[in-house]
Amino acid sequence: MGLATSGARPWGENGWLDLVQDANRESIVTDLPGHGANYHTASELTYEKCYESVLSSISTPPVDAIGFSLGARILLTVASRKPDTFRKLVLSGIGDNLFSIDKTRYKNIRDGIEGNPNPSNPESRYFNQLSEADDFKPGLAIQELINSPQLPLAVDQLREVNCPVLVVIGENDFAAPATELLDSLPNATYLELKGVDHFATPKNFTFMETALKFIDAEPQW
């Protein structure tokens, strides 16, 4: 899941969960604190609390995991600190943006959530649309999360990720490129989605097909 969305949006609405079920695999969908079903757990929301929440949701490691945007970043953080957590890992919607903090970007996101989107910034407009959705509740919590301490990931940390990783990013994603990320991961495979931007990534069929094949979860039709 991405920032300000629920697990049901990218994975349920786009058919991922049905496909995994058709592969006779079990799905565990985790909403980050302050998101989706966990919007009520938003008190003093931080990135570290998101990390702890995801880690605690994995009761029987190693597991296969797929993450998008903020969710992918959290999964990668878990993998770098607890390398034995995952068997295989799919990371989408993140790239070399992990190695720096873009304050202008986060201001545009905050403005969008607050109802004052930057009309020239697609991400700001996107978060403004999200903030108007019926299932969007934790606007203040999301702003709190954005303002919480977040350190760029270090290359040395990522070298600890020893499981196979599939990195997926759209050609037109603001998180692109992913060159440094790929160079930092010992066992990484790359998929670029031609003509796809950040927000269209979770519903892209090539992404779905490749990711499910990567984690051995192709539907048994």
N, CA and C of each residue as an Amber inpcrd file, in Angstrom:
protein
   663
   0.8370000  -1.1830000   0.0000000   0.0000000   0.0000000   0.0000000
   0.8770000   1.2390000   0.0000000   0.3220000   2.3360000  -0.4640000
   1.0580000   3.5790000  -0.4940000   0.5980000   4.5210000   0.5990000
   1.2770000   5.6400000   0.7100000   0.9250000   6.6520000   1.6850000
  -0.5240000   7.0820000   1.5020000  -1.2710000   7.1160000   2.6200000
  -2.6510000   7.6060000   2.6760000  -3.6770000   6.6760000   2.0380000
  -3.2850000   5.4660000   1.6580000  -4.2550000   4.5210000   1.1120000
  -4.3650000   3.3070000   2.0270000  -5.3260000   2.4570000   1.7370000
  -5.4960000   1.2190000   2.4940000  -4.9990000   0.0490000   1.6560000
  -4.7910000  -1.0970000   2.3150000  -4.3830000  -2.2820000   1.5770000
  -5.4190000  -2.7190000   0.5660000  -6.6820000  -2.3920000   0.8520000
  -7.7660000  -2.7990000  -0.0440000  -7.6960000  -2.0850000  -1.3910000
  -7.1270000  -0.8800000  -1.4240000  -7.1040000  -0.1230000  -2.6830000
  -6.1940000  -0.7630000  -3.7300000  -4.8850000  -0.8280000  -3.5130000
  -4.0360000  -1.3780000  -4.5800000  -4.1750000  -2.8740000  -4.7590000
  -4.4160000  -3.6150000  -3.6880000  -4.3800000  -5.0770000  -3.7740000
  -5.7550000  -5.7000000  -3.9710000  -6.7660000  -5.1720000  -3.3010000
  -8.1070000  -5.7340000  -3.4480000  -8.8160000  -5.2610000  -4.6980000
  -8.8810000  -3.9570000  -4.8860000  -9.6440000  -3.3940000  -6.0010000
  -9.0450000  -3.7430000  -7.3590000  -7.7560000  -3.9750000  -7.4080000
  -7.1020000  -4.2880000  -8.6840000  -6.9780000  -5.7780000  -8.9550000
  -7.5110000  -6.6090000  -8.0720000  -7.5830000  -8.0430000  -8.3410000
  -6.4250000  -8.8840000  -7.8480000  -5.4560000  -8.2880000  -7.1920000
  -4.3040000  -9.0460000  -6.7060000  -4.7170000 -10.1790000  -5.7690000
  -5.5720000  -9.8710000  -4.8210000  -5.9340000 -10.8660000  -3.8070000
  -6.6660000 -12.0480000  -4.4290000  -7.5030000 -11.7750000  -5.4120000
  -8.2120000 -12.8660000  -6.1020000  -7.2300000 -13.7570000  -6.8480000
  -6.2380000 -13.1500000  -7.4830000  -5.2540000 -13.9250000  -8.2340000
  -4.4020000 -14.7910000  -7.3060000  -4.0380000 -14.2410000  -6.1690000
  -3.2540000 -15.0160000  -5.2020000  -4.0740000 -16.1830000  -4.6620000
  -5.3530000 -15.9290000  -4.4280000  -6.2360000 -17.0060000  -3.9690000
  -6.3400000 -18.0970000  -5.0290000  -6.4160000 -17.6890000  -6.2970000
  -6.4860000 -18.6640000  -7.3920000  -5.1930000 -19.4710000  -7.5210000
  -4.1250000 -18.9710000  -6.9230000  -2.8530000 -19.6980000  -6.9130000
  -2.7280000 -20.5880000  -5.6750000  -3.8240000 -20.6500000  -4.9090000
  -3.8450000 -21.4390000  -3.6670000  -2.8090000 -20.9470000  -2.6600000
  -2.6470000 -19.6290000  -2.6290000  -1.7530000 -19.0010000  -1.6590000
  -2.5670000 -18.1270000  -0.7260000  -2.1040000 -17.9810000   0.4800000
  -2.7740000 -17.1500000   1.4750000  -2.2270000 -15.7300000   1.4130000
  -3.1190000 -14.7460000   1.5600000  -2.7120000 -13.3420000   1.5520000
  -2.8500000 -12.7430000   2.9430000  -1.8800000 -11.9400000   3.3180000
  -1.9560000 -11.1490000   4.5400000  -1.8180000  -9.6910000   4.1230000
  -2.8950000  -8.9360000   4.2340000  -2.8750000  -7.5280000   3.8410000
  -2.7230000  -6.6830000   5.0970000  -1.6830000  -5.8940000   5.1470000
  -1.3860000  -5.0940000   6.3320000  -1.6170000  -3.6170000   6.0500000
  -2.5130000  -3.0100000   6.8230000  -2.6790000  -1.5600000   6.7700000
  -1.6910000  -0.9300000   7.7450000  -0.9390000   0.0400000   7.2770000
  -0.0150000   0.7390000   8.1580000  -0.7850000   1.5210000   9.2170000
  -0.1800000   1.8140000  10.3590000  -0.8440000   2.6600000  11.3570000
  -1.3130000   3.9690000  10.7250000  -2.5230000   4.3760000  11.0750000
  -3.0710000   5.5970000  10.5110000  -3.6560000   5.4400000   9.1300000
  -3.6880000   4.2070000   8.6130000  -4.1770000   3.9270000   7.2670000
  -5.2640000   2.8600000   7.3140000  -6.2410000   2.9780000   6.4200000
  -7.2480000   1.9340000   6.2640000  -7.9000000   1.5260000   7.5700000
  -7.9170000   0.2160000   7.8370000  -8.5480000  -0.3030000   9.0500000
  -7.8010000   0.1160000  10.3080000  -6.5730000   0.5840000  10.1580000
  -5.7710000   0.9790000  11.3160000  -5.7020000   2.4920000  11.5000000
  -6.6810000   3.2140000  10.9400000  -6.6270000   4.6690000  11.0630000
  -6.7120000   5.1190000  12.5140000  -7.3290000   4.2700000  13.3830000
  -7.4910000   4.6370000  14.7880000  -6.1910000   4.4980000  15.5780000
  -5.1480000   3.9070000  14.9780000  -3.8690000   3.7240000  15.6780000
  -2.8880000   4.8270000  15.2910000  -3.4090000   5.9940000  15.0430000
  -2.5960000   7.0500000  14.4370000  -1.9250000   7.9830000  15.4360000
  -2.0730000   7.7370000  16.7270000  -1.4960000   8.6360000  17.7140000
   0.0240000   8.6880000  17.5840000   0.5540000   9.9040000  17.4600000
   1.9960000  10.1150000  17.3360000   2.5970000   9.1950000  16.2710000
   2.0220000   9.2430000  15.1030000   2.4090000   8.3550000  14.0090000
   3.8050000   8.6990000  13.4890000   4.6500000   7.6680000  13.3500000
   6.0070000   7.8390000  12.8360000   6.3330000   6.7090000  11.8620000
   7.3940000   6.8900000  11.0890000   7.8480000   5.8350000  10.1820000
   8.3170000   4.6140000  10.9660000   8.9000000   4.8490000  12.1370000
   9.3640000   3.7280000  12.9520000   8.1840000   2.8860000  13.4400000
   7.0660000   3.5260000  13.7540000   5.8750000   2.7720000  14.1590000
   5.3280000   1.9570000  12.9880000   5.4320000   2.4920000  11.7860000
   5.0060000   1.7290000  10.6060000   5.8760000   0.4920000  10.4390000
   7.1710000   0.6660000  10.6190000   8.0970000  -0.4720000  10.5410000
   7.7300000  -1.5390000  11.5700000   7.5150000  -1.1260000  12.8020000
   7.1960000  -2.0700000  13.8770000   5.8800000  -2.7810000  13.6140000
   4.9090000  -2.0570000  13.0580000   3.6050000  -2.6470000  12.7720000
   3.7090000  -3.7350000  11.7120000   4.4460000  -3.4580000  10.6390000
   4.6100000  -4.4530000   9.5730000   5.3690000  -5.6650000  10.0910000
   6.4300000  -5.4360000  10.8300000   7.2210000  -6.5480000  11.3600000
   6.3770000  -7.4360000  12.2710000   5.5350000  -6.8270000  13.1030000
   4.7150000  -7.6130000  14.0320000   3.6140000  -8.3840000  13.3220000
   3.2570000  -7.9810000  12.1000000   2.2000000  -8.6730000  11.3570000
   2.7040000  -9.9600000  10.7120000   4.0070000 -10.1510000  10.6890000
   4.6090000 -11.3390000  10.0690000   4.9030000 -12.3520000  11.1670000
   3.9850000 -13.2710000  11.3670000   4.0960000 -14.2010000  12.4980000
   4.9120000 -15.4440000  12.1820000   4.9880000 -15.8070000  10.8950000
   5.6960000 -17.0420000  10.5230000   6.6610000 -16.7890000   9.3650000
   7.7560000 -16.0830000   9.6210000   8.7300000 -15.8540000   8.5510000
   9.4810000 -17.1410000   8.2130000  10.0320000 -17.2280000   7.0100000
  10.0460000 -16.1980000   5.9670000   8.7770000 -16.2350000   5.1210000
   8.3840000 -15.0570000   4.6140000   7.2100000 -14.9370000   3.7580000
   7.6110000 -14.2370000   2.4660000   6.7510000 -14.3500000   1.4640000
   6.8780000 -13.5430000   0.2530000   6.0950000 -12.2630000   0.4760000
   6.6260000 -11.1330000   0.0300000   5.9420000  -9.8630000   0.2670000
   6.0160000  -8.9750000  -0.9640000   4.9230000  -8.2460000  -1.1860000
   4.8450000  -7.2700000  -2.2740000   4.4460000  -5.9330000  -1.6690000
   5.1950000  -4.8910000  -1.9710000   4.8820000  -3.5750000  -1.4430000
   4.9080000  -2.5200000  -2.5270000   4.1190000  -1.4720000  -2.3110000
   4.0570000  -0.3550000  -3.2520000   4.3280000   0.9500000  -2.5180000
   5.2180000   1.7610000  -3.0630000   5.4860000   3.1030000  -2.5750000
   5.9290000   3.0660000  -1.1080000   5.1990000   3.7340000  -0.2050000
   5.5860000   3.7250000   1.2050000   5.6410000   2.3030000   1.7500000
   4.6930000   1.4650000   1.3460000   4.7010000   0.0780000   1.7940000
   5.9600000  -0.6470000   1.3680000   6.4300000  -0.3730000   0.1510000
   7.6630000  -0.9940000  -0.3370000   8.8630000  -0.5070000   0.4570000
   8.8790000   0.7620000   0.7700000   9.9850000   1.3040000   1.5760000
  10.0300000   0.6390000   2.9430000   8.8510000   0.4620000   3.5590000
   8.8070000  -0.1730000   4.8790000   9.2780000  -1.6200000   4.7860000
   8.8360000  -2.3470000   3.7600000   9.2800000  -3.7350000   3.5850000
  10.7970000  -3.8030000   3.4130000  11.3490000  -2.8810000   2.6500000
  12.7920000  -2.8680000   2.4320000  13.5310000  -2.5670000   3.7370000
  12.9700000  -1.6980000   4.5500000  13.5660000  -1.4100000   5.8560000
  13.5630000  -2.6520000   6.7310000  12.4360000  -3.3770000   6.7290000
  12.3630000  -4.6280000   7.4900000  13.4280000  -5.6060000   7.0000000
  13.5300000  -5.7610000   5.6820000  14.4860000  -6.7080000   5.1070000
  15.9300000  -6.3390000   5.4360000  16.2210000  -5.0460000   5.5200000
  17.5920000  -4.6170000   5.8110000  17.9550000  -4.8340000   7.2720000
  16.9560000  -4.7930000   8.1480000  17.2190000  -4.9880000   9.5790000
  17.0430000  -6.4420000  10.0030000  16.1210000  -7.1250000   9.3620000
  15.8080000  -8.5220000   9.6890000  15.8470000  -9.3420000   8.3960000
  17.0280000  -9.6700000   7.9080000  17.1680000 -10.2900000   6.5780000
  16.4420000 -11.6190000   6.4060000  16.1630000 -12.3070000   7.4900000
  15.5150000 -13.6160000   7.3810000  13.9860000 -13.5370000   7.3400000
  13.4470000 -12.3240000   7.2810000  11.9890000 -12.1550000   7.3180000
  11.3260000 -12.6020000   6.0210000  12.0090000 -12.4210000   4.8900000
  11.3740000 -12.6560000   3.5940000  12.0750000 -13.7600000   2.8020000
  11.2530000 -14.5290000   2.0820000  11.7830000 -15.5010000   1.1210000
  12.0600000 -14.8020000  -0.1990000  11.0550000 -14.0460000  -0.6790000
  11.1970000 -13.2170000  -1.8700000  10.4730000 -11.9030000  -1.6170000
  10.9500000 -10.8600000  -2.2850000  10.4370000  -9.5210000  -2.0240000
  10.2210000  -8.7830000  -3.3400000   9.0400000  -8.1770000  -3.4840000
   8.7300000  -7.3590000  -4.6600000   8.5390000  -5.9190000  -4.1920000
   9.3210000  -5.0100000  -4.7350000   9.2730000  -3.5980000  -4.3580000
   8.8650000  -2.7790000  -5.5730000   7.7750000  -2.0400000  -5.4590000
   7.2880000  -1.2430000  -6.5900000   7.0990000   0.2080000  -6.1710000
   7.3000000   1.1050000  -7.1250000   7.0680000   2.5190000  -6.8710000
   8.1220000   3.1840000  -6.0040000   9.2890000   2.5570000  -5.8710000
  10.4110000   3.1940000  -5.1810000  11.6630000   3.0330000  -6.0380000
  12.5900000   3.9610000  -5.8630000  13.8270000   3.9220000  -6.6350000
  14.9100000   4.6700000  -5.8940000  15.6850000   5.4380000  -6.6140000
  16.8010000   6.1470000  -5.9980000  16.3440000   7.2890000  -5.0960000
  15.0460000   7.5860000  -5.1000000  14.5120000   8.5870000  -4.1720000
  14.6620000   8.1450000  -2.7210000  14.9340000   6.8610000  -2.4890000
  15.1250000   6.3540000  -1.1290000  16.3720000   6.9270000  -0.4640000
  17.3000000   7.4010000  -1.2710000  18.5970000   7.8040000  -0.7370000
  18.6790000   9.3010000  -0.4490000  17.5530000   9.9910000  -0.5090000
  17.5230000  11.4180000  -0.1940000  16.1330000  11.7830000   0.3140000
  16.0270000  12.9290000   0.9390000  14.7460000  13.4260000   1.4310000
  14.3720000  14.6640000   0.6230000  13.2570000  14.5850000  -0.0910000
  12.8050000  15.6830000  -0.9390000  11.7530000  16.4890000  -0.1740000
  12.1720000  17.5800000   0.4440000  11.2640000  18.3790000   1.2670000
  10.1680000  19.0350000   0.4300000  10.5000000  19.4160000  -0.8000000
   9.4950000  20.0300000  -1.6710000   8.3890000  19.0410000  -1.9870000
   8.7700000  17.7960000  -2.2360000   7.7760000  16.7550000  -2.5250000
   6.8090000  16.5870000  -1.3540000   7.3430000  16.5150000  -0.1380000
   6.4760000  16.3040000   1.0170000   5.5970000  17.5200000   1.2870000
   6.0770000  18.7040000   0.9520000   5.2210000  19.8860000   1.0780000
   4.0500000  19.7870000   0.1130000   4.3100000  19.3420000  -1.1210000
   3.2300000  19.1790000  -2.0930000   2.2070000  18.1470000  -1.6230000
   2.6820000  17.0630000  -0.9980000   1.7620000  16.0510000  -0.4680000
   0.9170000  16.6430000   0.6530000   1.5610000  17.3430000   1.5810000
   0.8280000  17.9600000   2.6910000  -0.2250000  18.9280000   2.1740000
   0.1560000  19.7490000   1.2090000  -0.7910000  20.7190000   0.6530000
  -1.9810000  20.0060000   0.0190000  -1.7210000  18.8890000  -0.6570000
  -2.8120000  18.1350000  -1.2690000  -3.7690000  17.5870000  -0.2380000
  -3.2390000  16.9970000   0.8250000  -4.0740000  16.4260000   1.8830000
  -4.8730000  17.5090000   2.5930000  -4.2750000  18.6870000   2.7400000
  -4.9410000  19.7940000   3.4240000  -5.9820000  20.4810000   2.5500000
  -6.0740000  20.0700000   1.2790000  -7.0590000  20.6680000   0.3870000
  -6.5530000  21.8470000  -0.4020000  -5.2350000  22.0440000  -0.4010000
  -4.6370000  23.1400000  -1.1670000  -3.5780000  22.5960000  -2.1240000
  -3.9940000  21.7630000  -3.0870000  -3.0130000  21.1100000  -3.9580000
  -2.3000000  22.0890000  -4.8700000  -1.0640000  21.7530000  -5.1890000
  -0.3100000  22.4940000  -6.1970000  -0.8450000  22.0600000  -7.5590000
  -1.5060000  22.9410000  -8.3060000  -2.1480000  22.5360000  -9.5650000
  -1.1750000  22.0210000 -10.6170000   0.0950000  22.3670000 -10.4870000
   1.0780000  21.9210000 -11.4740000   1.7890000  20.6350000 -11.0560000
   1.4180000  20.0890000  -9.8910000   2.0910000  18.8990000  -9.3770000
   1.1190000  17.7190000  -9.3220000   1.3100000  16.6860000 -10.1590000
   0.3750000  15.5490000 -10.2040000   0.2390000  14.8360000  -8.8650000
   1.3320000  14.7350000  -8.1140000   1.2790000  14.0370000  -6.8270000
   0.4350000  14.8140000  -5.8260000   0.5760000  16.1220000  -5.8250000
  -0.2140000  16.9600000  -4.9330000  -1.6990000  16.8470000  -5.2650000
  -2.0220000  16.8420000  -6.5600000  -3.4200000  16.7020000  -6.9800000
  -3.9620000  15.3220000  -6.6080000  -3.1180000  14.2920000  -6.7370000
  -3.5280000  12.9230000  -6.4020000  -3.8990000  12.8190000  -4.9260000
  -3.0700000  13.3710000  -4.0490000  -3.3570000  13.2730000  -2.6180000
  -4.5550000  14.1330000  -2.2340000  -4.8000000  15.1900000  -2.9850000
  -6.0160000  15.9520000  -2.7560000  -7.2500000  15.1250000  -3.0890000
  -7.1920000  14.3660000  -4.1920000  -8.3010000  13.4740000  -4.5490000
  -8.4970000  12.3960000  -3.4860000  -7.3950000  11.8370000  -2.9870000
  -7.4890000  10.8300000  -1.9290000  -8.1590000  11.3970000  -0.6890000
  -7.8110000  12.6280000  -0.3460000  -8.3460000  13.2290000   0.8750000
  -9.8500000  13.4380000   0.8020000 -10.3940000  13.4410000  -0.4100000
 -11.8350000  13.6360000  -0.5900000 -12.5900000  12.3180000  -0.7000000
 -11.8600000  11.1840000  -0.6810000 -12.4970000   9.8670000  -0.7930000
 -13.2320000   9.5150000   0.4940000 -14.2920000   8.7140000   0.3700000
 -15.1080000   8.3460000   1.5250000 -14.3290000   7.5610000   2.5730000
 -13.3420000   6.7630000   2.1360000 -12.6070000   5.9240000   3.0830000
 -11.3330000   6.5870000   3.6030000 -11.1660000   7.8730000   3.2920000
  -9.9920000   8.5930000   3.7860000 -10.3690000   9.2970000   5.0810000
  -9.7730000   8.8870000   6.1830000 -10.1170000   9.4640000   7.4770000
  -8.9540000  10.1680000   8.1840000  -7.7380000   9.6250000   8.0810000
  -6.6800000  10.1210000   8.9650000  -5.8240000  11.2300000   8.3710000
  -6.4590000  12.2990000   7.8670000  -5.6720000  13.3440000   7.2370000
  -4.5950000  13.9110000   8.1380000  -4.9470000  14.2260000   9.3820000
  -3.9790000  14.7850000  10.3150000  -2.8910000  13.7830000  10.6470000
  -3.2760000  12.5090000  10.7390000  -2.2900000  11.4700000  11.0480000
  -1.2660000  11.3420000   9.9320000  -1.7290000  11.4120000   8.6870000
  -0.8080000  11.3000000   7.5570000   0.1590000  12.4820000   7.5450000
  -0.3470000  13.6670000   7.8500000   0.5300000  14.8250000   7.9310000
   1.5590000  14.6390000   9.0420000   1.1180000  14.0380000  10.1530000
   2.0240000  13.7600000  11.2680000   3.1320000  12.8060000  10.8360000
   2.7480000  11.7860000  10.0610000   3.7250000  10.8220000   9.5680000
   4.7420000  11.4960000   8.6580000   4.2690000  12.3120000   7.7380000
   5.1650000  12.9920000   6.8020000   6.1700000  13.8640000   7.5520000
   5.7240000  14.4630000   8.6520000   6.5850000  15.3640000   9.4140000
   7.5140000  14.6360000  10.3820000   7.3240000  13.3220000  10.5500000
   8.1400000  12.5720000  11.5070000   9.5410000  12.3330000  10.9410000
  10.5180000  12.0640000  11.8070000  11.8940000  11.8360000  11.3320000
  11.9690000  10.6620000  10.3610000  12.6540000  10.8780000   9.2590000
  12.8420000   9.8230000   8.2730000  14.2430000   9.9680000   7.6890000
  15.0990000   9.0060000   7.9850000  16.4560000   9.0530000   7.4810000
  16.5340000   8.3460000   6.1360000  17.3310000   8.8660000   5.2040000
  17.5300000   8.1460000   3.9430000  18.1260000   6.7680000   4.2130000
  17.7460000   5.7820000   3.4160000  18.3190000   4.4540000   3.5700000
  19.7880000   4.4720000   3.1450000  20.6050000   3.7300000   3.8630000
  22.0330000   3.6700000   3.5590000  22.3380000   2.4450000   2.7140000
  23.2770000   2.5970000   1.7930000  23.6590000   1.4930000   0.9150000
  24.1300000   0.2970000   1.7300000  24.8840000   0.5490000   2.7910000
  25.3880000  -0.5490000   3.6230000  24.2520000  -1.3640000   4.2280000
  23.1480000  -0.6930000   4.5770000  21.9830000  -1.4040000   5.1040000
  21.4170000  -2.3660000   4.0660000  21.3100000  -1.8940000   2.8440000
  20.6630000  -2.6830000   1.7990000  21.5000000  -3.8870000   1.3860000
  22.7750000  -3.8340000   1.6200000  23.6190000  -4.9850000   1.2850000
  23.3050000  -6.1840000   2.1760000  22.5630000  -5.9520000   3.2610000
  22.1640000  -7.0370000   4.1570000  20.9430000  -7.7890000   3.6380000
  20.2830000  -7.2450000   2.6230000  19.0770000  -7.8810000   2.0720000
  19.5220000  -9.0280000   1.1650000  19.4240000 -10.2460000   1.6650000
  19.9800000 -11.3790000   0.9130000  18.9540000 -12.1880000   0.1330000
  17.6730000 -11.8690000   0.2630000  16.6600000 -12.6180000  -0.4790000
  16.5420000 -12.0740000  -1.9070000  15.9960000 -12.8540000  -2.8390000
  15.7390000 -12.3360000  -4.1890000  14.7360000 -11.1820000  -4.1460000
  15.0410000 -10.1180000  -4.8570000  14.1920000  -8.9230000  -4.8650000
  13.8620000  -8.5480000  -6.3050000  12.5850000  -8.2930000  -6.5600000
  12.1430000  -7.7520000  -7.8460000  11.8020000  -6.2840000  -7.6430000
  12.5080000  -5.4070000  -8.3370000  12.2520000  -3.9680000  -8.2720000
  11.4570000  -3.5740000  -9.5080000  10.2820000  -2.9740000  -9.2860000
   9.3860000  -2.6030000 -10.3840000   9.1130000  -1.1060000 -10.3130000
   9.3210000  -0.4150000 -11.4190000   9.0650000   1.0210000 -11.4210000
   8.5880000   1.4500000 -12.8000000   7.6380000   2.3620000 -12.8180000
   7.1170000   2.8670000 -14.0730000   8.1050000   3.8060000 -14.7520000
   8.0920000   3.7890000 -16.0670000   8.9810000   4.6530000 -16.8430000
   8.7820000   6.1180000 -16.4750000   7.5380000   6.5020000 -16.1490000
   7.2180000   7.8950000 -15.8480000   7.0110000   8.1420000 -14.3580000
   7.5170000   7.2480000 -13.5270000   7.3790000   7.3850000 -12.0730000
   8.3490000   8.4430000 -11.5590000   7.8670000   9.3040000 -10.6540000
   8.7500000  10.3220000 -10.0810000   9.8570000   9.6910000  -9.2310000
   9.6760000   8.4240000  -8.8180000  10.6880000   7.7430000  -8.0110000
  11.8450000   7.2100000  -8.8510000  11.6750000   7.1770000 -10.1680000
  12.7280000   6.6870000 -11.0620000  13.8820000   7.6890000 -11.1030000
  15.0830000   7.2240000 -11.4490000  15.4530000   5.8480000 -11.7940000
  15.6870000   5.0000000 -10.5450000  16.0850000   3.7470000 -10.7540000
  16.3560000   2.8480000  -9.6300000  17.7610000   2.2560000  -9.7250000
  18.6500000   2.9730000 -10.3880000  20.0030000   2.4600000 -10.6430000
  20.7690000   2.1910000  -9.3540000  20.7910000   3.1680000  -8.4600000
  21.5360000   3.0140000  -7.2060000  20.8950000   1.9480000  -6.3210000
  19.5760000   1.8940000  -6.3230000  18.8770000   0.8770000  -5.5380000
  19.2530000  -0.5160000  -6.0170000  19.2320000  -0.7230000  -7.3140000
  19.5730000  -2.0330000  -7.8740000  21.0240000  -2.4020000  -7.5850000
  21.9060000  -1.4260000  -7.6710000  23.3190000  -1.6820000  -7.3960000
  23.5610000  -2.0170000  -5.9260000  22.6530000  -1.5690000  -5.0590000
  22.8250000  -1.7720000  -3.6190000  22.3110000  -3.1190000  -3.1380000
  21.4310000  -3.7370000  -3.9150000  20.8230000  -5.0040000  -3.5100000
  21.6030000  -6.1700000  -4.1120000  22.0240000  -7.1260000  -3.2920000
  22.8650000  -8.2280000  -3.7780000  22.1890000  -9.1520000  -4.7830000
  20.8520000  -9.2580000  -4.7160000  20.1620000 -10.2590000  -5.5370000
  18.8880000  -9.6660000  -6.1330000  19.0570000  -8.6500000  -6.9800000
  17.9100000  -7.8960000  -7.4860000  17.6720000  -8.1280000  -8.9730000
  16.3820000  -8.1330000  -9.3370000  15.9230000  -8.1820000 -10.7220000
  15.1060000  -6.9240000 -10.9740000  15.1190000  -6.4190000 -12.2030000
  14.4750000  -5.1360000 -12.4920000  13.4220000  -5.2680000 -13.5790000
  12.3000000  -4.5940000 -13.3670000  11.2470000  -4.4930000 -14.3790000
  10.8290000  -3.0380000 -14.5050000  10.9770000  -2.4730000 -15.7120000
  10.4790000  -1.1230000 -15.9790000   9.1750000  -1.2290000 -16.7480000
   8.1720000  -0.5110000 -16.2880000   6.8610000  -0.5180000 -16.9340000
   6.7870000   0.6580000 -17.9020000   6.8000000   0.3820000 -19.1800000
   6.8270000   1.4230000 -20.2010000   5.5420000   2.2560000 -20.1810000
   5.7220000   3.5750000 -20.1810000   4.5960000   4.4880000 -20.2520000
   3.7440000   4.5620000 -19.0050000   4.2120000   4.0040000 -17.8950000
   3.4150000   3.9330000 -16.6640000   3.9590000   4.9200000 -15.6370000
   3.0490000   5.6350000 -14.9550000   3.4830000   6.5420000 -13.8980000
   3.3170000   5.8660000 -12.5350000   3.5940000   6.5990000 -11.4870000
   3.5760000   6.0350000 -10.1340000   2.2060000   5.4680000  -9.7710000
   1.1770000   6.2460000 -10.0340000  -0.1450000   5.8980000  -9.5230000
  -0.8230000   4.7890000 -10.3150000  -0.3850000   4.5700000 -11.5440000
  -0.9600000   3.5000000 -12.3640000  -0.2500000   2.1640000 -12.1560000
   0.8110000   2.1560000 -11.3870000   1.6220000   0.9430000 -11.2320000
   0.8510000  -0.2470000 -10.6610000   0.1030000  -0.1050000  -9.5540000
  -0.5290000  -1.2890000  -8.9500000  -1.5400000  -1.9940000  -9.8460000
  -2.1000000  -1.3030000 -10.8170000  -3.1060000  -1.9200000 -11.6830000
  -2.5370000  -2.3560000 -13.0300000  -1.2300000  -2.2750000 -13.1830000
  -0.6000000  -2.6510000 -14.4450000  -0.5120000  -4.1680000 -14.5570000
  -1.0160000  -4.7190000 -15.6560000  -1.0900000  -6.1730000 -15.7920000
   0.2990000  -6.8120000 -15.8960000   1.2220000  -6.1480000 -16.5830000
   2.5810000  -6.6920000 -16.6880000   3.2190000  -6.8110000 -15.3100000
   3.0010000  -5.7980000 -14.4770000   3.4920000  -5.8430000 -13.0970000
   2.8800000  -7.0220000 -12.3490000   1.5660000  -7.1570000 -12.4400000
   0.8750000  -8.2260000 -11.7260000   1.3880000  -9.5950000 -12.1580000
   1.4610000  -9.7910000 -13.4590000   1.8770000 -11.0860000 -13.9950000
   3.3130000 -11.4210000 -13.5860000   4.2100000 -10.4450000 -13.7100000
   5.6210000 -10.6780000 -13.3990000   5.8410000 -10.8940000 -11.9070000
   5.1720000 -10.0880000 -11.0920000   5.3470000 -10.1960000  -9.6400000
   4.8400000 -11.5300000  -9.1100000   3.6710000 -11.9530000  -9.5670000
   3.1080000 -13.2140000  -9.0870000   3.9520000 -14.4000000  -9.5420000
   4.4790000 -14.3180000 -10.7400000   5.3810000 -15.3780000 -11.2090000
   6.6560000 -15.3990000 -10.3720000   7.1490000 -14.2320000 -10.0080000
   8.3860000 -14.1140000  -9.2370000   8.2580000 -14.7850000  -7.8740000
   7.0890000 -14.6480000  -7.2420000   6.9040000 -15.2460000  -5.9110000
   6.2180000 -16.6100000  -5.9890000   6.1750000 -17.1810000  -7.1800000
   5.5840000 -18.5180000  -7.3750000   4.1150000 -18.5560000  -6.9640000
   3.3800000 -17.5220000  -7.3800000   1.9620000 -17.4310000  -7.0320000
   1.1100000 -17.1950000  -8.2710000   1.4430000 -17.8680000  -9.3530000
   0.6350000 -17.7450000 -10.5600000  -0.6870000 -18.4850000 -10.3770000
  -1.7970000 -17.9000000 -10.8260000  -3.1070000 -18.5580000 -10.6910000
  -3.1240000 -19.9420000 -11.3290000  -3.7740000 -20.8860000 -10.6580000
  -3.8690000 -22.2650000 -11.1550000  -5.1670000 -22.4380000 -11.9360000
  -5.1830000 -21.9120000 -13.1570000  -6.3870000 -21.9910000 -13.9810000
  -6.3150000 -23.1860000 -14.9140000
